[in-house]
Short mmCIF file of C-alpha atoms and ligand atoms in Angstrom, two decimals:
data_model
loop_
_atom_site.label_atom_id
_atom_site.label_comp_id
_atom_site.label_asym_id
_atom_site.label_seq_id
_atom_site.Cartn_x
_atom_site.Cartn_y
_atom_site.Cartn_z
CA MET E 170 -116.46 34.94 -1.78
CA SER E 171 -117.74 34.68 -5.29
CA ILE E 172 -116.17 36.30 -8.28
CA ARG E 173 -118.01 37.54 -11.32
CA LEU E 174 -116.73 36.50 -14.71
CA ASN E 175 -118.34 37.77 -17.91
CA VAL E 176 -118.04 35.32 -20.78
CA ILE E 177 -118.80 35.94 -24.44
CA ASP E 178 -119.37 32.61 -26.12
CA ARG E 179 -118.60 31.61 -29.69
CA GLN E 180 -122.04 32.77 -30.78
CA GLY E 181 -121.40 36.23 -29.31
CA LYS E 182 -123.75 35.77 -26.36
CA GLU E 183 -122.58 37.25 -23.06
CA THR E 184 -123.22 35.46 -19.77
CA ALA E 185 -122.29 36.65 -16.28
CA ILE E 186 -121.01 33.79 -14.16
CA ASP E 187 -120.68 34.06 -10.38
CA ILE E 188 -118.24 31.47 -9.18
CA GLU E 189 -116.09 30.69 -6.19
CA GLU E 190 -112.75 32.42 -5.81
CA GLY E 191 -109.89 30.16 -6.85
CA THR E 192 -111.82 28.55 -9.72
CA THR E 193 -110.03 28.77 -13.05
CA ILE E 194 -111.60 30.54 -15.99
CA ARG E 195 -111.62 27.18 -17.79
CA ASP E 196 -113.51 25.46 -14.99
CA ALA E 197 -116.00 28.33 -14.66
CA ILE E 198 -116.77 28.19 -18.38
CA VAL E 199 -117.05 24.39 -18.48
CA ASP E 200 -119.21 24.33 -15.37
CA ARG E 201 -121.74 26.92 -16.54
CA LEU E 202 -121.63 26.92 -20.33
CA SER E 203 -119.99 23.62 -21.33
CA PRO E 204 -119.06 24.71 -24.85
CA ASP E 205 -118.09 21.98 -27.31
CA ASN E 206 -114.39 21.28 -27.68
CA TYR E 207 -113.42 23.58 -24.86
CA GLY E 208 -110.94 22.81 -22.09
CA LEU E 209 -110.36 19.28 -23.33
CA CYS E 210 -107.24 18.39 -21.32
CA LEU E 211 -109.18 19.16 -18.13
CA GLY E 212 -106.99 22.12 -17.25
CA ASN E 213 -103.58 20.49 -17.51
CA CYS E 214 -102.08 23.08 -19.87
CA LEU E 215 -101.69 20.55 -22.69
CA CYS E 216 -104.38 21.17 -25.29
CA GLY E 217 -104.86 24.90 -25.73
CA THR E 218 -108.61 24.48 -26.31
CA CYS E 219 -109.34 26.72 -23.33
CA HIS E 220 -107.99 29.72 -25.29
CA VAL E 221 -109.80 32.96 -24.48
CA HIS E 222 -109.28 36.57 -25.46
CA VAL E 223 -109.32 38.79 -22.38
CA ALA E 224 -110.89 42.24 -22.70
CA SER E 225 -108.05 44.67 -23.33
CA ASN E 226 -108.69 46.78 -20.25
CA ASP E 227 -108.82 43.67 -18.05
CA PHE E 228 -105.74 41.98 -19.46
CA GLU E 229 -103.23 43.96 -17.43
CA LYS E 230 -104.95 42.97 -14.17
CA LEU E 231 -103.96 39.35 -14.69
CA GLU E 232 -100.78 37.75 -13.48
CA ALA E 233 -98.27 37.22 -16.26
CA LYS E 234 -98.15 33.97 -18.22
CA GLU E 235 -95.80 31.23 -17.10
CA GLU E 236 -93.54 29.30 -19.47
CA ASP E 237 -95.97 26.38 -19.92
CA GLU E 238 -98.76 28.65 -21.02
CA ILE E 239 -96.53 30.57 -23.41
CA ASP E 240 -95.31 27.30 -24.95
CA ILE E 241 -98.82 25.95 -25.53
CA LEU E 242 -100.08 29.22 -26.97
CA LYS E 243 -97.20 29.12 -29.46
CA THR E 244 -98.20 25.67 -30.67
CA LEU E 245 -101.82 26.63 -31.36
CA ASP E 246 -102.89 26.57 -34.94
CA VAL E 247 -105.14 29.59 -34.44
CA LYS E 248 -104.83 33.31 -34.52
CA LEU E 249 -103.54 34.67 -31.25
CA SER E 250 -104.26 38.19 -30.09
CA THR E 251 -102.28 40.37 -27.72
CA TYR E 252 -104.92 39.40 -25.20
CA SER E 253 -104.83 35.63 -25.68
CA ARG E 254 -104.67 33.51 -22.54
CA LEU E 255 -105.36 29.93 -21.56
CA GLY E 256 -108.41 29.82 -19.32
CA CYS E 257 -107.03 26.93 -17.29
CA GLN E 258 -104.00 28.93 -16.21
CA ILE E 259 -105.94 31.78 -14.64
CA LYS E 260 -107.42 31.31 -11.18
CA LEU E 261 -110.10 33.83 -10.39
CA LYS E 262 -109.45 36.10 -7.45
CA LYS E 263 -111.18 39.15 -6.16
CA GLU E 264 -108.95 41.60 -8.03
CA TYR E 265 -110.27 39.99 -11.21
CA SER E 266 -113.94 40.37 -10.42
CA ASN E 267 -116.02 41.51 -13.37
CA ILE E 268 -113.41 40.82 -16.05
CA THR E 269 -114.67 39.84 -19.48
CA VAL E 270 -113.30 37.07 -21.68
CA THR E 271 -114.30 35.87 -25.13
CA ILE E 272 -114.02 32.16 -25.92
CA ALA E 273 -111.73 31.80 -28.93
CA PRO E 274 -113.13 30.12 -32.06
CA ASP E 275 -113.12 26.32 -32.05
S1 LIG C 191 -107.71 23.02 -20.69
FE1 LIG C 191 -106.16 22.22 -21.97
S2 LIG C 191 -104.70 23.81 -22.02
FE2 LIG C 191 -106.25 24.59 -20.76
#
């Protein structure tokens, strides 16, 4: 089953990505949009470059952050929002279909 993910890139352009269930947001974005300096640690929850802002009304659908993700978000030298998440820590599943995320500034 494929899941739809709407991604707003750093230029403000929105792209709908249809991708296999179980793919992380980071992998979906790298696979289809390959933005510069995004997802650099390959999804190992080390770099924080996969930072996205989840649309406010979609945020509550997601499973809560685990310790590792919280720790990395805290170390980021960027502005976090209430809706900040690491794309590599969110696996897409059908309950998440049609959520929208914005890639955080580089
Ligand atoms: S890809 Fe590095 S923390 Fe997500």
